[in-house]
Amino acid sequence: MHYILFFVFFILCFNGSTMADSQDTFQLPSPLPKWPPGGGFATGNIDLGGLQVSQVTKLNKIWATNEGGPDNLGATFYDPVEIPQGFSSLGSYAQPNNLPFSGHILAGKDVSNDSSKPTLKSPTDYTLVWTSESLNIKKDGEAYIWLPNAPDGYKAVGYVIGNSSVKPPVDKVQCVRTDLTDTTNTTDLVNDNVLYLDGLSVRGSMNGFVVRNGSVASLKGNLSNSMPNVNQIKALIEAYSPVIYLHPDEPYLPSSVDWFFQNGALLYQQGVESKPNPVQKNGSNLPQGGSNDEAYWLDLPHDGSSQDRVKKGSLQDASAYFHVKPISGGLFTDIAIWVFYPFNGGARAKVEFVNLSLGKFGEHVGDWEHVTLRVSNFKGELHSVFFSQHGWGQWVSASDLEYHSGNKPVVYASLHGHASYPKPGCVLLGSGGVDIGVRDDTAKSDKMMDTGVRAVVIAAEYMGTTVVEPPWLNYERKWGPKIDYDVDKEMNKVKRMMIGKLKKAFERLVESLPREMLGEDGPTGPKVKNSWSGDETL
């Protein structure tokens, strides 16, 4: 049995009919706006460079499982109906049944006018890579998954689902010329709702059926034909900019970077620590480029009262910073939204029935947090949102989001640490046990930030010099000092409040904490993060 991953193909369908029985079609809370004109963004079709790609939103159910996976509801698999004239299907589609129906299938059309090297070709044959025959599960008959065998110079970009062991016709789908494909861009879009069945996985993704060994590719193309222009970016921010709810007990609020600089932030240099320089407005005197060599770092102002004031931030002056970039070869736009907090508070823990402060654990100057909007470039629909959480995170489908007003998603920032979550409540971090962990508490309050207010677009590399990056963005050193302290001494302060087995449980918890929590160490800025030039890392 081949081990394959089956990914959902591909983005959200908000309009158009479907034959997806037993599932409602998801729609955003408000209709899509009329996007400003210009280029190929949100026109319904995307020209990848000789290959025109369109959505087919009318789908026909082929097969379903009726149990297993999220909420034990199974998954349903589809083929396209009424493909536009001149277009051909590129694969099949599926999604878990616990989500409202939210998909489409891509169809392609060769517009290259090059008969010697067309952008599409039929497969030469099919290889059976998975069958449901051995599954002991509620199912609608049997299913067979076929890999199109692509001719030389071409790649399959989707698998084919069938309910017969007879091979599909060779012209059922088309393979794509290799230069318009990418075998490395196979990152999941949604990872919370996954169905695993005997080597088969159904989830939200960039592609249709994808084999782990890379037998199926992603599409890529000419970014200038699909990415939003300046006015379209402004409209996307207005439509989708999230609203962040801070915890009602949160003392450490966000601010703008300029506010942090103008209120006494200092630039230190190794070897001359006694003579820090005030950071100038917009960070114009910060060292540019280089690497995080610990030769420079930022810190709070000297004066104690000023330190306390700056630590608390300034919500009324806070700005969100937007980085716009292509993903999946220009079929999607990712909008990473960065928020700066002058201070990250100390961690809190739950150790069985005891809730306690961890003292200095987790404290540091400077805190950069972000969420990322993923938008389809076909019609400009919001597809999903990435919530960043302590160096990892989660993708959440648009159908699973909470909305504040219109189509603006809600984000909950955790108390003191400011990690982003889609729902309020308490998440326990660490491996100490079911009732042991570091608390990430979130709740709705009147402390809220609409990221679309005072929004600043700081980078959109695909647009060349149209967007000018601020000097502070290219400061690649620490936004806070590194301060080592006696971890055992700090731990003993907390352990004094415990008795018996609680002390042992707490020791195990501390051993499981991320290193960033054991000592004060300021973070690097957005441009140094792994996700800056690529996809979000889970």
C-alpha positions as a printed NumPy array, in Angstrom:
array([[  0.   ,   0.   ,   0.   ],
       [  1.474,   3.336,  -0.987],
       [  1.519,   5.95 ,   1.775],
       [ -0.106,   9.022,   0.302],
       [ -1.383,  12.303,   1.555],
       [ -4.611,  13.538,   0.098],
       [ -4.947,  17.285,   0.321],
       [ -7.988,  19.413,  -0.309],
       [ -7.944,  21.087,  -3.716],
       [ -8.091,  24.081,  -3.028],
       [ -9.711,  27.355,  -1.999],
       [-13.019,  28.663,  -0.789],
       [-16.134,  28.841,  -2.911],
       [-18.492,  31.606,  -1.871],
       [-20.651,  31.783,  -4.984],
       [-21.848,  29.297,  -7.523],
       [-23.856,  26.119,  -7.163],
       [-22.665,  22.782,  -5.907],
       [-23.998,  19.264,  -5.703],
       [-22.337,  18.727,  -2.314],
       [-25.196,  16.89 ,  -0.617],
       [-25.392,  16.848,   3.208],
       [-23.156,  19.929,   3.502],
       [-23.978,  23.625,   3.453],
       [-21.846,  25.914,   1.318],
       [-19.794,  28.34 ,   3.401],
       [-20.153,  32.05 ,   2.757],
       [-18.282,  34.906,   4.372],
       [-20.476,  37.031,   6.671],
       [-20.571,  39.919,   4.178],
       [-20.497,  40.057,   0.36 ],
       [-17.139,  40.67 ,  -1.254],
       [-16.466,  44.323,  -2.094],
       [-15.895,  45.516,  -5.619],
       [-12.122,  45.443,  -5.805],
       [-10.275,  48.377,  -7.421],
       [ -9.362,  47.664, -11.052],
       [ -5.954,  46.812, -12.45 ],
       [ -3.954,  43.72 , -13.339],
       [ -5.218,  40.176, -13.028],
       [ -6.113,  40.145,  -9.323],
       [ -9.672,  38.986,  -8.506],
       [-10.733,  38.703, -12.147],
       [-11.856,  35.076, -11.833],
       [ -9.067,  33.655, -14.011],
       [ -5.301,  33.68 , -13.579],
       [ -2.81 ,  33.562, -16.446],
       [  0.257,  31.725, -15.214],
       [  2.11 ,  32.396, -18.467],
       [  0.501,  30.496, -21.32 ],
       [ -1.714,  28.575, -18.928],
       [ -5.011,  30.139, -17.919],
       [ -6.472,  28.728, -14.71 ],
       [-10.098,  29.029, -13.612],
       [-12.276,  27.796, -10.774],
       [-15.031,  25.238, -11.243],
       [-17.447,  25.62 ,  -8.341],
       [-20.153,  23.185,  -9.422],
       [-19.028,  19.814,  -8.11 ],
       [-20.468,  16.3  ,  -8.13 ],
       [-20.045,  13.913,  -5.204],
       [-18.093,  10.778,  -6.171],
       [-17.493,   9.041,  -2.843],
       [-17.678,   9.651,   0.906],
       [-16.666,   8.181,   4.209],
       [-19.263,   8.672,   6.911],
       [-17.093,   8.301,   9.987],
       [-13.554,   8.939,  11.137],
       [-11.577,  12.145,  11.394],
       [-12.76 ,  15.421,  12.928],
       [-16.029,  14.964,  14.85 ],
       [-16.109,  11.419,  13.424],
       [-17.98 ,  12.69 ,  10.349],
       [-15.666,  11.46 ,   7.603],
       [-14.958,  13.222,   4.301],
       [-16.494,  13.671,   0.841],
       [-14.773,  13.546,  -2.559],
       [-15.843,  15.416,  -5.7  ],
       [-15.317,  15.849,  -9.428],
       [-16.146,  18.994, -11.455],
       [-19.372,  19.555, -13.355],
       [-19.811,  21.99 , -16.287],
       [-16.159,  22.789, -16.949],
       [-15.914,  25.989, -19.039],
       [-15.45 ,  25.544, -22.786],
       [-11.828,  25.012, -23.708],
       [-10.786,  24.194, -20.128],
       [ -9.817,  20.82 , -18.647],
       [ -9.899,  19.522, -15.082],
       [ -6.572,  19.288, -13.238],
       [ -7.709,  16.944, -10.438],
       [-10.37 ,  16.03 ,  -7.903],
       [-11.392,  17.639,  -4.612],
       [-12.207,  16.493,  -1.079],
       [-12.7  ,  17.892,   2.385],
       [-13.635,  16.713,   5.902],
       [-17.386,  16.689,   6.561],
       [-17.123,  18.64 ,   9.823],
       [-16.625,  21.854,   7.814],
       [-19.143,  23.661,   5.621],
       [-18.518,  22.914,   1.963],
       [-15.818,  25.345,   0.899],
       [-14.038,  24.298,  -2.225],
       [-13.552,  24.351,  -5.929],
       [-11.59 ,  22.47 ,  -8.542],
       [ -9.076,  24.14 , -10.826],
       [ -9.419,  23.849, -14.564],
       [ -6.716,  24.854, -17.034],
       [ -6.659,  26.13 , -20.597],
       [ -3.66 ,  26.292, -22.91 ],
       [ -3.334,  29.86 , -24.238],
       [  0.33 ,  29.6  , -25.21 ],
       [ -0.244,  29.29 , -28.986],
       [  2.719,  26.909, -29.032],
       [  1.648,  23.615, -30.581],
       [  5.164,  22.196, -30.243],
       [  5.218,  22.723, -26.466],
       [  1.675,  23.247, -25.133],
       [  1.188,  24.042, -21.472],
       [ -1.202,  21.087, -21.034],
       [ -1.032,  17.458, -22.114],
       [ -3.108,  14.374, -21.302],
       [ -1.52 ,  11.725, -19.091],
       [ -0.146,   8.626, -20.802],
       [ -1.744,   6.296, -18.255],
       [ -2.777,   6.035, -14.587],
       [ -1.332,   4.259, -11.575],
       [ -3.61 ,   3.081,  -8.766],
       [ -2.181,   4.485,  -5.511],
       [ -4.989,   3.924,  -3.002],
       [ -8.25 ,   2.028,  -2.619],
       [-10.882,   1.896,   0.114],
       [-11.537,  -1.833,  -0.321],
       [ -9.797,  -2.808,   2.924],
       [-11.358,  -0.039,   5.025],
       [-13.663,  -1.246,   7.793],
       [-15.599,   2.006,   8.028],
       [-18.958,   3.453,   6.984],
       [-18.552,   4.43 ,   3.34 ],
       [-20.522,   4.987,   0.158],
       [-19.273,   2.021,  -1.828],
       [-15.617,   1.835,  -2.829],
       [-13.13 ,   4.46 ,  -3.968],
       [ -9.995,   4.284,  -6.102],
       [ -7.36 ,   7.017,  -6.279],
       [ -5.314,   7.269,  -9.444],
       [ -2.055,   9.067, -10.152],
       [ -1.941,  10.474, -13.69 ],
       [  1.281,   9.342, -15.381],
       [  2.573,  12.546, -16.969],
       [  4.405,  12.609, -20.311],
       [  8.03 ,  13.752, -20.364],
       [  8.333,  17.45 , -19.549],
       [  4.996,  17.548, -17.678],
       [  3.73 ,  17.035, -14.126],
       [  0.438,  15.893, -12.648],
       [ -0.982,  18.522, -10.269],
       [ -3.886,  16.501,  -8.892],
       [ -5.024,  12.948,  -8.276],
       [ -8.225,  11.478,  -9.684],
       [-10.954,   9.881,  -7.565],
       [-13.147,   7.14 ,  -8.993],
       [-15.589,   4.5  ,  -7.744],
       [-14.434,   1.822, -10.151],
       [-11.285,  -0.259, -10.465],
       [-11.321,   0.556, -14.184],
       [ -8.779,   3.245, -15.064],
       [-10.183,   6.711, -15.86 ],
       [-10.036,   7.981, -19.473],
       [ -6.682,   9.562, -20.268],
       [ -8.367,  12.861, -21.132],
       [-10.237,  13.11 , -17.788],
       [ -7.524,  15.45 , -16.46 ],
       [ -4.542,  17.275, -17.91 ],
       [ -0.917,  17.437, -16.813],
       [  0.958,  20.753, -16.704],
       [  4.234,  21.675, -18.381],
       [  7.04 ,  21.329, -15.837],
       [  8.17 ,  24.985, -15.946],
       [  4.733,  25.986, -14.625],
       [  4.952,  23.632, -11.648],
       [  6.764,  23.469,  -8.338],
       [  7.327,  20.25 ,  -6.419],
       [  8.513,  22.015,  -3.248],
       [  5.466,  24.181,  -2.485],
       [  3.159,  21.637,  -0.869],
       [  2.419,  23.307,   2.457],
       [ -0.907,  22.732,   4.21 ],
       [ -3.365,  25.572,   4.425],
       [ -5.411,  24.164,   7.294],
       [ -4.127,  21.638,   9.803],
       [ -6.799,  21.494,  12.492],
       [ -9.303,  19.387,  10.548],
       [ -7.631,  16.275,   9.195],
       [ -8.96 ,  12.827,   8.306],
       [ -6.48 ,   9.937,   8.307],
       [ -7.57 ,   6.631,   6.767],
       [ -5.081,   3.831,   6.208],
       [ -2.437,   6.068,   4.651],
       [ -4.955,   8.554,   3.235],
       [ -5.196,  12.053,   4.661],
       [ -7.803,  14.693,   3.832],
       [ -7.11 ,  18.268,   4.85 ],
       [ -6.974,  21.857,   3.639],
       [ -3.975,  22.412,   1.394],
       [ -2.339,  24.24 ,  -1.45 ],
       [ -2.914,  21.322,  -3.813],
       [ -5.163,  18.432,  -4.641],
       [ -3.841,  14.952,  -4.005],
       [ -0.175,  15.141,  -3.076],
       [  2.139,  12.176,  -2.623],
       [  4.879,  12.529,  -0.032],
       [  7.546,  11.635,  -2.592],
       [  6.565,  14.633,  -4.692],
       [  4.869,  12.807,  -7.551],
       [  2.267,  15.563,  -7.755],
       [  3.313,  19.185,  -8.2  ],
       [  1.922,  22.622,  -7.392],
       [  1.215,  25.321,  -9.923],
       [  3.321,  28.446, -10.274],
       [  3.447,  31.284, -12.745],
       [  3.906,  34.963, -13.521],
       [  3.236,  36.911, -10.319],
       [  2.502,  40.158, -12.148],
       [ -0.614,  38.568, -13.621],
       [ -2.331,  37.786, -10.333],
       [ -0.991,  39.765,  -7.361],
       [ -2.84 ,  42.823,  -5.971],
       [ -1.702,  46.352,  -6.748],
       [ -1.416,  49.176,  -4.193],
       [ -5.094,  50.148,  -4.271],
       [ -6.183,  46.522,  -4.117],
       [ -3.943,  45.964,  -1.065],
       [ -5.621,  48.911,   0.654],
       [ -9.025,  47.411,  -0.134],
       [ -7.945,  44.002,   1.204],
       [ -6.779,  45.618,   4.451],
       [-10.068,  47.465,   4.767],
       [-12.043,  44.276,   4.152],
       [-10.099,  41.691,   6.16 ],
       [ -7.862,  43.396,   8.755],
       [ -8.372,  41.448,  11.999],
       [ -9.526,  42.834,  15.318],
       [ -7.281,  41.775,  18.225],
       [ -8.82 ,  41.317,  21.663],
       [ -6.352,  41.643,  24.527],
       [ -7.013,  39.968,  27.874],
       [ -8.895,  42.21 ,  30.347],
       [ -5.968,  41.88 ,  32.801],
       [ -3.285,  42.619,  30.19 ],
       [ -0.913,  45.381,  31.412],
       [  1.523,  45.16 ,  28.466],
       [ -0.22 ,  46.635,  25.438],
       [  1.002,  47.131,  21.867],
       [  2.371,  50.379,  20.49 ],
       [  3.697,  51.677,  17.221],
       [  7.42 ,  51.312,  16.6  ],
       [  7.695,  55.086,  16.267],
       [  6.066,  55.566,  19.682],
       [  8.602,  53.154,  21.222],
       [ 11.479,  55.097,  19.674],
       [ 10.106,  58.524,  20.533],
       [  9.569,  57.558,  24.16 ],
       [ 13.177,  56.822,  24.994],
       [ 14.168,  53.483,  23.426],
       [ 17.968,  53.098,  23.459],
       [ 20.414,  51.467,  21.041],
       [ 23.305,  49.653,  22.73 ],
       [ 26.548,  48.513,  21.147],
       [ 28.797,  45.788,  22.478],
       [ 31.941,  47.219,  24.052],
       [ 30.485,  50.674,  24.712],
       [ 27.478,  49.661,  26.822],
       [ 27.867,  52.753,  29.   ],
       [ 27.035,  55.069,  26.112],
       [ 23.742,  53.988,  24.525],
       [ 22.239,  56.191,  21.817],
       [ 18.582,  57.251,  21.693],
       [ 16.892,  55.661,  18.705],
       [ 15.892,  58.309,  16.181],
       [ 12.412,  58.537,  14.692],
       [ 11.681,  55.654,  12.325],
       [ 14.954,  54.006,  13.369],
       [ 17.106,  55.958,  10.944],
       [ 20.239,  55.465,  13.079],
       [ 19.822,  51.7  ,  13.504],
       [ 22.471,  49.472,  11.878],
       [ 21.138,  48.022,   8.635],
       [ 21.368,  44.443,   7.41 ],
       [ 24.17 ,  42.255,   8.655],
       [ 23.228,  39.434,  10.982],
       [ 22.138,  38.845,  14.543],
       [ 25.694,  38.903,  15.905],
       [ 24.686,  40.345,  19.321],
       [ 26.808,  43.409,  18.607],
       [ 23.719,  45.674,  18.968],
       [ 20.454,  45.528,  20.904],
       [ 17.611,  47.791,  21.944],
       [ 16.397,  48.483,  25.458],
       [ 13.948,  50.57 ,  27.476],
       [ 14.848,  54.102,  28.636],
       [ 17.122,  54.463,  31.689],
       [ 14.668,  56.24 ,  33.976],
       [ 12.605,  53.856,  36.092],
       [  9.29 ,  55.691,  35.726],
       [  9.825,  55.977,  31.968],
       [ 10.62 ,  52.255,  31.812],
       [  7.349,  51.373,  33.542],
       [  5.374,  53.653,  31.238],
       [  6.972,  52.334,  28.034],
       [  6.537,  48.727,  29.14 ],
       [  2.779,  49.277,  29.191],
       [  2.713,  50.387,  25.543],
       [  0.133,  52.715,  24.055],
       [ -2.928,  51.142,  22.505],
       [ -4.178,  54.434,  21.101],
       [ -0.871,  54.869,  19.235],
       [ -0.487,  51.246,  18.134],
       [  0.032,  50.426,  14.457],
       [ -0.087,  47.123,  12.602],
       [  2.562,  46.466,   9.949],
       [  1.584,  44.614,   6.771],
       [  3.847,  42.433,   4.634],
       [  2.271,  41.334,   1.332],
       [  3.761,  38.383,  -0.549],
       [  2.809,  35.719,  -3.117],
       [  2.253,  32.108,  -2.147],
       [  1.591,  29.014,  -4.261],
       [  3.094,  30.606,  -7.337],
       [  0.818,  33.634,  -7.192],
       [ -2.482,  31.772,  -6.824],
       [ -2.74 ,  33.186,  -3.294],
       [ -1.654,  36.357,  -1.522],
       [ -0.367,  36.125,   2.041],
       [ -0.721,  39.259,   4.162],
       [  1.382,  38.935,   7.315],
       [  0.244,  41.433,   9.959],
       [  2.922,  42.274,  12.528],
       [  2.195,  43.903,  15.893],
       [  4.862,  45.259,  18.258],
       [  4.647,  45.16 ,  22.061],
       [  7.371,  47.008,  24.032],
       [  7.328,  44.31 ,  26.737],
       [  6.465,  40.645,  27.14 ],
       [  5.211,  39.778,  30.628],
       [  6.146,  36.87 ,  32.857],
       [  4.626,  33.445,  32.315],
       [  1.884,  31.906,  34.442],
       [  1.374,  28.219,  35.082],
       [ -1.225,  25.728,  36.178],
       [  0.12 ,  22.873,  38.307],
       [ -2.861,  20.608,  38.964],
       [ -5.211,  22.709,  41.155],
       [ -2.74 ,  25.575,  41.686],
       [ -2.384,  28.641,  39.419],
       [  0.801,  30.616,  39.947],
       [  3.122,  33.245,  38.535],
       [  6.474,  32.041,  37.202],
       [  8.217,  35.25 ,  38.195],
       [ 10.765,  36.369,  35.596],
       [ 10.268,  33.305,  33.386],
       [  9.092,  34.584,  30.018],
       [  9.832,  38.279,  30.557],
       [ 11.721,  40.207,  27.894],
       [ 11.863,  43.633,  26.257],
       [ 10.375,  43.812,  22.773],
       [  7.755,  41.379,  21.48 ],
       [  6.877,  40.849,  17.822],
       [  3.69 ,  38.874,  17.093],
       [  1.835,  38.221,  13.85 ],
       [ -1.128,  36.656,  12.126],
       [ -1.289,  35.968,   8.387],
       [ -4.276,  36.303,   6.078],
       [ -4.339,  33.988,   3.067],
       [ -6.425,  35.385,   0.2  ],
       [ -7.343,  33.73 ,  -3.086],
       [ -6.175,  35.71 ,  -6.088],
       [ -9.039,  34.385,  -8.221],
       [-11.796,  36.451,  -6.596],
       [-10.139,  37.99 ,  -3.551],
       [-11.848,  35.744,  -0.976],
       [-10.323,  35.223,   2.444],
       [ -9.261,  31.582,   2.563],
       [ -7.711,  31.103,   6.011],
       [ -5.75 ,  32.765,   8.811],
       [ -2.489,  31.694,  10.443],
       [ -2.31 ,  32.304,  14.205],
       [  1.3  ,  32.545,  15.439],
       [  1.981,  31.056,  18.877],
       [  5.445,  31.025,  20.517],
       [  7.423,  30.05 ,  17.433],
       [  4.76 ,  27.775,  15.957],
       [  1.096,  28.251,  15.116],
       [ -2.027,  27.018,  13.355],
       [ -3.938,  27.637,  10.14 ],
       [ -7.686,  28.085,  10.589],
       [-10.138,  27.926,   7.692],
       [-12.318,  30.982,   7.046],
       [-15.351,  28.845,   7.891],
       [-13.961,  28.226,  11.408],
       [-13.16 ,  31.856,  12.241],
       [-15.013,  34.254,  14.51 ],
       [-15.796,  37.593,  12.835],
       [-15.985,  40.978,  14.508],
       [-17.822,  42.947,  11.835],
       [-18.174,  42.319,   8.144],
       [-15.397,  39.94 ,   7.1  ],
       [-12.859,  41.044,   9.733],
       [-11.619,  38.016,  11.728],
       [-11.222,  38.079,  15.499],
       [ -7.829,  37.34 ,  17.086],
       [ -7.337,  36.715,  20.809],
       [ -3.934,  37.708,  22.249],
       [ -2.782,  35.702,  25.265],
       [ -2.171,  37.371,  28.613],
       [  1.449,  38.645,  28.976],
       [  2.814,  36.557,  26.056],
       [  0.529,  37.925,  23.283],
       [  0.314,  34.634,  21.32 ],
       [ -2.565,  34.619,  18.845],
       [ -5.571,  32.306,  19.097],
       [ -8.837,  32.006,  17.148],
       [-10.999,  31.368,  20.236],
       [-11.02 ,  32.586,  23.855],
       [-10.098,  30.299,  26.752],
       [ -7.006,  28.726,  28.289],
       [ -4.362,  26.661,  26.489],
       [ -1.794,  24.777,  28.57 ],
       [  1.702,  24.648,  27.058],
       [  4.346,  22.117,  28.026],
       [  4.522,  18.391,  28.588],
       [  4.03 ,  18.208,  32.329],
       [  0.663,  16.451,  32.091],
       [ -3.021,  17.069,  31.501],
       [ -3.361,  19.548,  34.367],
       [  0.173,  20.924,  34.253],
       [  1.456,  23.572,  31.869],
       [  2.159,  27.205,  31.127],
       [ -1.097,  29.087,  30.781],
       [ -2.023,  31.006,  27.648],
       [ -5.203,  32.788,  28.741],
       [ -7.328,  34.717,  26.264],
       [-10.598,  36.578,  26.689],
       [-12.673,  39.339,  25.144],
       [-12.377,  42.798,  26.704],
       [-12.643,  46.488,  25.919],
       [ -8.884,  46.448,  25.192],
       [ -8.965,  45.831,  21.468],
       [ -6.996,  46.791,  18.382],
       [ -8.407,  47.064,  14.881],
       [ -5.312,  46.319,  12.801],
       [ -6.794,  48.233,   9.86 ],
       [ -6.613,  51.507,  11.81 ],
       [ -3.188,  53.13 ,  11.38 ],
       [ -2.202,  50.229,   9.113],
       [  1.248,  50.537,   7.529],
       [  2.343,  48.464,   4.529],
       [  6.045,  47.874,   5.175],
       [  6.963,  45.421,   2.414],
       [  5.718,  43.925,  -0.863],
       [  8.826,  42.706,  -2.654],
       [  6.993,  41.609,  -5.808],
       [  6.156,  45.287,  -6.439],
       [  9.791,  46.375,  -6.666],
       [ 10.383,  49.842,  -5.214],
       [  6.706,  50.795,  -4.984],
       [  6.639,  50.042,  -1.25 ],
       [  9.53 ,  51.66 ,   0.66 ],
       [ 10.682,  49.636,   3.659],
       [ 11.234,  51.616,   6.889],
       [ 14.811,  51.603,   8.268],
       [ 13.796,  49.698,  11.394],
       [ 12.641,  46.747,   9.266],
       [ 16.212,  46.135,   8.104],
       [ 17.578,  46.263,  11.635],
       [ 18.306,  42.553,  12.083],
       [ 19.583,  42.516,  15.652],
       [ 17.726,  42.109,  18.961],
       [ 14.818,  44.304,  20.032],
       [ 15.667,  43.703,  23.68 ],
       [ 18.714,  42.848,  25.809],
       [ 19.829,  39.356,  26.694],
       [ 19.868,  38.993,  30.473],
       [ 20.988,  35.755,  32.109],
       [ 19.787,  34.979,  35.592],
       [ 19.94 ,  32.074,  38.024],
       [ 17.161,  29.773,  36.822],
       [ 17.406,  27.577,  39.933],
       [ 17.081,  30.615,  42.184],
       [ 13.99 ,  31.815,  40.316],
       [ 12.517,  28.326,  40.352],
       [ 13.05 ,  27.991,  44.089],
       [ 11.121,  31.226,  44.669],
       [  8.1  ,  29.612,  43.057],
       [  8.608,  26.174,  44.667],
       [  8.417,  27.7  ,  48.14 ],
       [  4.677,  28.004,  47.614],
       [  4.297,  24.27 ,  46.906],
       [  4.218,  21.082,  48.879],
       [  4.779,  17.4  ,  48.117],
       [  4.235,  16.109,  44.606],
       [  3.425,  19.586,  43.292],
       [  7.129,  20.469,  43.543],
       [  8.1  ,  17.476,  41.371],
       [  5.393,  18.319,  38.85 ],
       [  6.629,  21.898,  38.69 ],
       [ 10.221,  20.76 ,  38.111],
       [  9.07 ,  18.624,  35.168],
       [  7.178,  21.597,  33.795],
       [ 10.244,  23.879,  33.933],
       [ 12.301,  21.236,  32.131],
       [  9.748,  21.266,  29.295],
       [  9.685,  25.047,  28.86 ],
       [ 11.08 ,  26.588,  25.671],
       [ 14.558,  28.044,  26.149],
       [ 13.186,  31.516,  25.335],
       [ 11.401,  31.428,  28.71 ],
       [ 14.533,  30.624,  30.746],
       [ 16.239,  33.995,  30.771],
       [ 15.427,  37.368,  29.254],
       [ 16.302,  37.585,  25.574],
       [ 14.828,  40.111,  23.192],
       [ 13.496,  38.881,  19.856],
       [ 14.695,  39.733,  16.376],
       [ 12.408,  41.709,  14.08 ],
       [  9.941,  40.453,  11.441],
       [ 12.424,  40.267,   8.559],
       [ 14.613,  37.761,  10.415],
       [ 11.785,  35.273,  10.94 ],
       [ 11.778,  32.098,   8.829],
       [  8.332,  32.865,   7.471],
       [  9.324,  36.271,   6.067],
       [ 10.398,  35.029,   2.64 ],
       [  8.414,  31.776,   2.59 ],
       [  5.436,  30.   ,   4.017],
       [  4.428,  29.884,   7.639],
       [  6.268,  27.189,   9.588],
       [  4.253,  24.927,  11.862]])
